[in-house]
XYZ file of C-alpha atoms in Angstrom:
474
model
C 0.000 0.000 0.000
C 1.555 3.269 -1.079
C 1.532 6.449 0.920
C -1.522 8.664 0.505
C -0.128 11.846 2.020
C -2.850 11.793 4.681
C -1.457 11.484 8.219
C -4.217 9.207 9.520
C -4.470 6.937 6.479
C -0.686 6.523 6.501
C -0.588 5.774 10.245
C 0.290 2.325 11.590
C -2.985 2.234 13.516
C -5.152 2.659 10.431
C -3.003 0.378 8.259
C -3.435 -2.421 10.808
C -7.213 -1.966 10.766
C -7.306 -1.873 6.951
C -5.103 -4.985 6.645
C -7.391 -6.854 9.034
C -10.470 -5.866 7.060
C -8.969 -6.815 3.687
C -7.774 -10.142 5.077
C -11.311 -10.799 6.302
C -12.715 -10.039 2.839
C -10.171 -12.332 1.160
C -10.691 -15.268 3.505
C -14.385 -14.846 4.233
C -13.692 -15.033 7.969
C -15.879 -12.595 9.924
C -14.166 -9.693 11.673
C -15.631 -7.390 14.283
C -15.158 -3.723 13.472
C -17.294 -0.922 14.800
C -19.196 1.518 12.576
C -16.560 4.251 12.868
C -13.736 1.905 11.764
C -15.755 0.787 8.753
C -16.544 4.404 7.842
C -12.826 5.233 8.037
C -12.046 2.364 5.659
C -14.711 3.601 3.253
C -13.219 7.106 3.427
C -9.814 5.634 2.625
C -11.138 3.782 -0.429
C -12.911 6.912 -1.613
C -9.745 8.964 -1.056
C -7.723 6.531 -3.199
C -10.358 6.404 -5.959
C -11.656 2.907 -5.136
C -15.310 3.891 -4.926
C -16.714 0.390 -5.488
C -14.862 -0.932 -2.437
C -15.991 2.123 -0.461
C -19.641 1.405 -1.277
C -19.223 -2.245 -0.257
C -17.817 -1.232 3.117
C -20.659 1.233 3.768
C -23.283 -1.325 2.714
C -21.735 -3.777 5.162
C -21.596 -1.155 7.937
C -25.253 -0.194 7.475
C -26.306 -3.850 7.469
C -24.722 -4.195 10.906
C -25.455 -0.714 12.282
C -28.447 0.782 10.387
C -28.751 3.778 12.742
C -25.056 4.521 13.148
C -23.771 8.029 12.572
C -20.756 7.897 10.258
C -22.037 5.336 7.695
C -25.290 7.296 7.343
C -23.349 10.555 7.067
C -21.227 8.952 4.342
C -24.324 7.908 2.385
C -25.936 11.328 2.935
C -22.874 13.068 1.472
C -22.969 10.743 -1.529
C -26.570 11.778 -2.160
C -25.695 15.444 -1.735
C -22.919 15.045 -4.320
C -25.558 13.672 -6.697
C -27.833 16.620 -5.912
C -30.518 14.528 -4.169
C -31.079 16.448 -0.943
C -34.240 14.510 -0.030
C -32.424 11.161 -0.200
C -29.632 12.641 1.927
C -32.208 13.821 4.461
C -33.546 10.266 4.835
C -30.117 8.992 5.823
C -29.690 11.830 8.305
C -33.116 11.063 9.806
C -31.924 7.482 10.409
C -29.127 8.620 12.732
C -29.816 7.674 16.312
C -27.237 9.764 18.162
C -28.496 13.300 17.685
C -25.791 14.709 19.954
C -22.930 13.476 17.763
C -21.005 16.413 16.222
C -21.118 14.674 12.840
C -24.911 14.730 13.021
C -24.818 18.515 13.445
C -22.278 18.946 10.677
C -24.379 17.008 8.175
C -27.409 19.093 9.179
C -25.383 22.162 8.225
C -24.479 20.569 4.895
C -28.157 19.922 4.186
C -28.828 23.623 4.736
C -25.931 24.609 2.488
C -27.144 22.215 -0.195
C -30.454 24.097 -0.081
C -28.558 27.426 -0.395
C -29.509 28.427 3.145
C -26.086 29.792 4.019
C -27.087 32.280 6.706
C -29.404 29.739 8.330
C -26.493 27.292 8.392
C -24.295 29.931 10.012
C -26.916 30.646 12.682
C -27.177 26.918 13.369
C -23.405 26.715 13.826
C -23.209 29.762 16.058
C -25.930 28.287 18.271
C -24.205 24.912 18.382
C -20.933 26.688 19.232
C -22.425 27.576 22.636
C -22.419 23.885 23.569
C -18.781 23.285 22.624
C -16.318 22.744 25.465
C -13.394 25.213 25.511
C -10.851 22.461 24.851
C -12.790 21.442 21.724
C -13.152 24.979 20.365
C -10.178 24.926 17.972
C -11.163 21.575 16.442
C -14.750 22.758 16.034
C -13.683 25.916 14.194
C -11.501 23.828 11.878
C -14.388 21.455 11.171
C -16.709 24.337 10.335
C -14.151 26.039 8.107
C -13.590 22.740 6.294
C -17.313 22.415 5.595
C -17.521 25.915 4.154
C -14.375 25.321 2.117
C -15.790 22.080 0.688
C -18.857 23.996 -0.460
C -16.770 26.694 -2.130
C -17.744 29.301 0.474
C -14.221 30.591 0.988
C -15.199 33.876 2.611
C -17.165 31.993 5.279
C -14.304 29.536 5.718
C -11.878 32.427 6.200
C -14.255 34.142 8.624
C -14.359 31.035 10.828
C -10.624 30.407 10.585
C -10.054 33.901 11.933
C -12.051 32.977 15.054
C -9.145 30.885 16.298
C -5.837 32.243 17.496
C -2.553 30.540 18.184
C -3.286 27.516 16.006
C 0.031 26.672 14.402
C -0.863 23.132 13.348
C -0.138 21.897 9.860
C -3.829 21.132 9.296
C -4.798 24.698 10.164
C -2.097 26.179 7.952
C -3.009 23.956 5.020
C -6.689 24.865 5.257
C -5.755 28.545 5.506
C -3.529 28.212 2.429
C -6.313 26.544 0.432
C -8.882 29.080 1.610
C -6.638 31.980 0.597
C -6.199 30.264 -2.766
C -9.988 30.133 -3.105
C -10.133 33.846 -2.324
C -7.647 34.589 -5.103
C -4.835 35.484 -2.691
C -2.302 33.304 -4.482
C 0.883 34.888 -3.130
C -0.317 34.471 0.471
C -1.353 30.905 -0.294
C 2.071 30.125 -1.765
C 3.808 31.665 1.257
C 1.956 29.331 3.650
C 2.562 26.271 1.483
C 6.269 27.146 1.534
C 6.130 27.244 5.346
C 4.487 23.816 5.370
C 7.112 22.441 2.983
C 9.865 23.715 5.281
C 8.347 21.490 7.992
C 7.615 18.533 5.730
C 9.461 18.588 2.391
C 8.165 15.105 1.516
C 4.487 16.000 1.257
C 3.342 15.828 -2.360
C 0.104 17.505 -1.252
C 1.984 20.602 -0.100
C 4.119 20.700 -3.256
C 1.018 20.424 -5.431
C -0.711 23.130 -3.426
C 2.310 25.385 -3.963
C 2.390 24.517 -7.687
C -1.280 25.495 -8.042
C -0.787 28.810 -6.235
C 2.265 29.636 -8.363
C 0.391 28.693 -11.530
C -2.518 30.987 -10.709
C -0.023 33.754 -9.947
C 1.357 33.152 -13.474
C 4.719 32.039 -12.141
C 4.713 29.058 -14.471
C 8.402 28.126 -14.207
C 8.183 27.892 -10.424
C 4.939 25.923 -10.740
C 6.668 23.361 -12.958
C 9.561 23.114 -10.494
C 7.191 22.522 -7.571
C 5.290 19.853 -9.473
C 8.601 18.136 -10.223
C 9.256 17.800 -6.482
C 5.808 16.240 -6.078
C 6.524 13.822 -8.947
C 9.850 12.878 -7.352
C 7.920 11.903 -4.218
C 5.280 9.954 -6.176
C 5.984 9.489 -9.912
C 2.448 8.198 -10.565
C 0.480 10.905 -8.776
C -2.133 12.297 -11.237
C -2.317 15.725 -9.558
C 1.441 16.214 -9.846
C 1.470 15.096 -13.485
C -1.386 17.387 -14.557
C 0.177 20.313 -12.684
C 3.450 19.875 -14.558
C 1.615 19.444 -17.878
C -0.356 22.661 -17.316
C 2.760 24.628 -16.402
C 4.620 23.367 -19.460
C 1.617 24.246 -21.621
C 1.576 27.827 -20.368
C 5.342 28.089 -20.946
C 4.800 27.072 -24.564
C 6.713 23.799 -24.154
C 4.007 21.892 -25.996
C 5.942 18.725 -26.843
C 6.835 18.097 -23.204
C 3.329 19.103 -22.087
C 1.830 16.417 -24.352
C 4.074 13.812 -22.737
C 2.773 14.697 -19.286
C -0.863 14.894 -20.411
C -0.371 11.352 -21.723
C 1.165 10.208 -18.433
C -1.735 11.794 -16.586
C -4.167 9.896 -18.833
C -2.393 6.622 -18.020
C -2.748 7.221 -14.275
C -6.201 8.798 -14.070
C -7.820 8.087 -17.474
C -8.043 11.004 -19.904
C -10.676 13.622 -19.125
C -11.965 16.483 -21.242
C -9.586 18.960 -19.587
C -6.409 17.012 -20.332
C -7.554 16.107 -23.860
C -8.470 19.743 -24.556
C -4.992 20.941 -23.659
C -3.256 18.030 -25.348
C -5.240 18.810 -28.496
C -4.427 22.505 -28.210
C -0.738 21.633 -27.796
C -0.848 19.563 -30.983
C -2.520 22.439 -32.832
C 0.199 24.805 -31.597
C 2.754 22.359 -33.019
C 0.887 22.465 -36.375
C -0.073 18.800 -35.964
C -3.615 19.607 -36.997
C -4.883 16.158 -37.968
C -3.814 14.568 -34.688
C -4.992 17.627 -32.771
C -8.404 17.444 -34.455
C -8.884 13.814 -33.460
C -7.755 14.489 -29.884
C -10.232 17.364 -29.571
C -13.002 15.174 -31.007
C -12.110 12.566 -28.376
C -12.511 15.313 -25.763
C -16.040 16.045 -27.021
C -16.924 12.342 -26.865
C -16.160 12.028 -23.155
C -17.139 15.584 -22.165
C -20.260 15.940 -19.976
C -22.774 18.283 -21.576
C -22.599 20.614 -18.570
C -18.792 20.726 -18.486
C -17.392 24.271 -18.328
C -14.686 23.144 -20.775
C -17.066 22.241 -23.621
C -17.182 25.777 -25.131
C -13.380 25.916 -25.117
C -13.173 22.515 -26.814
C -15.517 23.723 -29.562
C -13.425 26.891 -29.892
C -10.217 24.878 -30.334
C -11.981 22.624 -32.839
C -13.016 25.710 -34.811
C -9.402 26.940 -34.900
C -8.166 23.517 -35.935
C -10.746 23.015 -38.698
C -10.036 26.501 -40.003
C -6.314 25.740 -40.195
C -7.171 22.588 -42.155
C -9.249 24.640 -44.611
C -12.536 23.230 -43.317
C -14.468 26.492 -43.050
C -17.981 25.017 -42.798
C -16.917 22.623 -40.034
C -15.189 25.466 -38.163
C -18.330 27.622 -38.288
C -20.446 24.649 -37.208
C -18.387 24.220 -34.033
C -18.862 27.904 -33.210
C -22.599 27.487 -33.784
C -22.657 24.628 -31.254
C -21.757 27.101 -28.496
C -24.953 29.092 -29.074
C -26.878 27.397 -26.244
C -23.913 26.920 -23.912
C -22.926 29.061 -20.940
C -20.024 31.009 -22.452
C -18.993 34.419 -23.752
C -21.101 34.610 -26.916
C -19.596 37.936 -27.981
C -16.165 36.330 -27.825
C -17.494 33.555 -30.057
C -18.723 36.182 -32.520
C -15.212 37.657 -32.663
C -13.847 34.162 -33.264
C -16.359 33.654 -36.088
C -15.291 36.952 -37.676
C -11.638 35.971 -37.306
C -12.162 32.656 -39.079
C -14.187 34.274 -41.851
C -11.393 36.811 -42.317
C -8.845 34.008 -42.328
C -10.666 32.554 -45.341
C -10.919 35.955 -47.084
C -14.669 36.352 -46.485
C -14.048 40.025 -45.781
C -17.580 41.428 -46.009
C -19.089 38.621 -43.912
C -16.355 39.088 -41.316
C -17.030 42.816 -41.231
C -20.725 42.223 -40.492
C -19.922 39.774 -37.724
C -17.403 42.160 -36.142
C -19.957 44.995 -36.294
C -22.503 42.770 -34.564
C -19.981 41.950 -31.828
C -19.243 45.653 -31.285
C -22.943 46.534 -31.087
C -23.785 43.689 -28.719
C -20.850 44.596 -26.473
C -21.785 48.292 -26.515
C -18.358 49.015 -28.005
C -16.468 47.371 -25.177
C -12.784 48.339 -25.702
C -11.646 44.764 -24.989
C -13.921 43.420 -27.722
C -12.682 46.038 -30.179
C -9.102 45.196 -29.227
C -9.681 41.508 -30.037
C -11.056 42.517 -33.431
C -8.003 44.668 -34.142
C -5.692 41.821 -33.142
C -7.618 39.576 -35.538
C -6.959 42.065 -38.336
C -3.242 41.993 -37.547
C -3.112 38.187 -37.236
C -4.769 37.896 -40.633
C -2.075 40.185 -42.099
C -4.251 43.258 -42.597
C -1.464 45.210 -40.930
C -2.100 48.664 -42.425
C -5.832 48.429 -41.657
C -5.055 47.353 -38.093
C -2.618 50.271 -37.733
C -5.198 52.836 -38.898
C -7.878 51.430 -36.615
C -5.500 51.298 -33.644
C -4.835 55.030 -34.074
C -8.581 55.737 -33.866
C -8.902 53.254 -31.011
C -6.365 55.045 -28.819
C -7.593 58.518 -29.829
C -11.348 58.053 -29.496
C -12.310 54.928 -27.569
C -9.993 54.297 -24.639
C -9.010 56.519 -21.746
C -5.633 56.927 -20.067
C -6.375 54.115 -17.597
C -6.678 51.523 -20.383
C -3.364 49.666 -20.528
C -3.871 47.066 -23.262
C -3.129 47.044 -26.989
C -0.021 49.240 -27.070
C 2.205 46.220 -27.756
C 0.098 45.253 -30.763
C 0.241 48.805 -32.099
C 4.024 48.741 -31.666
C 4.095 45.494 -33.629
C 2.090 47.081 -36.459
C 4.564 49.968 -36.552
C 7.482 47.524 -36.572
C 6.065 45.632 -39.532
C 5.371 48.886 -41.379
C 8.874 50.283 -40.624
C 7.428 53.288 -38.783
C 10.459 53.563 -36.524
C 9.564 56.661 -34.469
C 6.016 55.481 -33.819
C 7.304 52.009 -32.992
C 9.567 53.429 -30.289
C 6.773 55.623 -28.933
C 4.315 52.717 -28.600
C 7.026 50.384 -27.334
C 7.742 52.818 -24.502
C 4.029 53.024 -23.670
C 3.729 49.223 -23.820
C 6.534 48.486 -21.375
C 5.431 51.251 -19.022
C 1.738 50.391 -18.954
C 1.629 46.635 -19.478
C 5.020 44.858 -19.351
C 3.331 41.455 -19.266
C 1.581 42.100 -22.578
C 4.796 43.570 -23.980
C 6.718 40.387 -23.185
C 3.979 38.193 -24.629
C 3.518 40.156 -27.873
C 6.965 41.642 -28.513
C 9.289 39.212 -26.765
C 10.370 37.587 -30.037
C 12.070 40.859 -31.040
C 14.390 40.816 -28.017
C 16.889 38.506 -26.302
C 14.922 35.806 -24.478
C 16.375 36.529 -21.039
C 15.754 40.301 -21.261
C 13.189 41.834 -18.896
C 10.367 43.771 -20.552
C 11.352 46.938 -18.706
C 14.595 46.971 -20.706
C 12.999 46.597 -24.141
C 12.740 50.293 -24.931
C 16.327 51.239 -24.149
C 17.652 48.170 -25.970
C 15.675 48.958 -29.123
C 16.390 52.694 -28.918
C 20.135 51.992 -28.853
C 19.803 49.505 -31.694
C 17.726 51.723 -33.998
C 19.447 55.025 -33.265
C 22.954 53.858 -34.101
């Protein structure tokens, strides 16, 4: 049995209990275990992805102890995950010990599942009055964990702040994950680094750090952190997908594909990994293979997946590159009834039409996008970038001049790099330097992304202007 990274599941005490249970199953010899032990074993199987074995354990536990707390709580949570609150309620009603903390916690989850967040909070504050002082810290952690599991990070943070002086690893990890959920990625990374200093062999901490670094767009560090996690457990799916995602964002598509494949071997391919593998293939101009991979993603993708619109978008790009205009437009049309940015899809449709020299049709689509967006500067910017990408450089240049003069205000910091690129292509040296200076001052990240190929790879964006000034003014 390999390490799980969970302190209890990796403990000698639990491993002895699990070994005894599995020996009993193999031999058919009966073994006495109480309801809590059986629920722990089910939790372990669920944690390690062995859901069939978990269900068998819970069925066995409920056959022996039909009114026990933890097996009924387990079943209730399963029903809540399926969205069947009434079925969950029936299991909760079967619980005999109404004073068990787990009974109160599952009552709170029932309220949260019904979107009664404030009622759940009142219930918890009332129950808090019955908690012994020595149990206060554990109770706060339990409550914060519930809110975190339900994606209510602000509530989780609010309860975590009720405790003081808790320096445990469990508290710090929950705080790090809650801060991550609140979008405070640097703070999250700082705490994961503290945890790693205490336990450098926790793949969970390394993966948590990799995720925080990734969301903070520190992709190189994210890849490095995921490599530490992989060194600890070479077959861990979370570590493999983290490294694949970091490599993808760094533009190392060949290596990213290798890790998406390894992830698929460990966890079975899902629509997310196939989407990004397909996109990597498209970026490598391997359109036929990319097209099939993206079609595979559609085949296994749940209809309510948030990734389905992006898969259709990538399919549209891929079909367009293969000269399959009708198929490309059909994939865009499939997003019509999905929950996505439909104006963005209109811009994509215009881009593909322009790519195939359907200029007047593209113009109508772009106009529609501008009207529907109420002339949103970001939408107009995407249209101008499409003009440039389709090699209508002079037209893009003229429209950028109007864009900066009439549409955006001084606080708008996007697009200057693209205008500099237009000027570079048109050999408008003075204007190029002017827009380059604006680009690196106002949006160095965009400058590096758009103009980085004109400069030494290791050069910081802040140095672009002086480097190019010296080069062009010699």
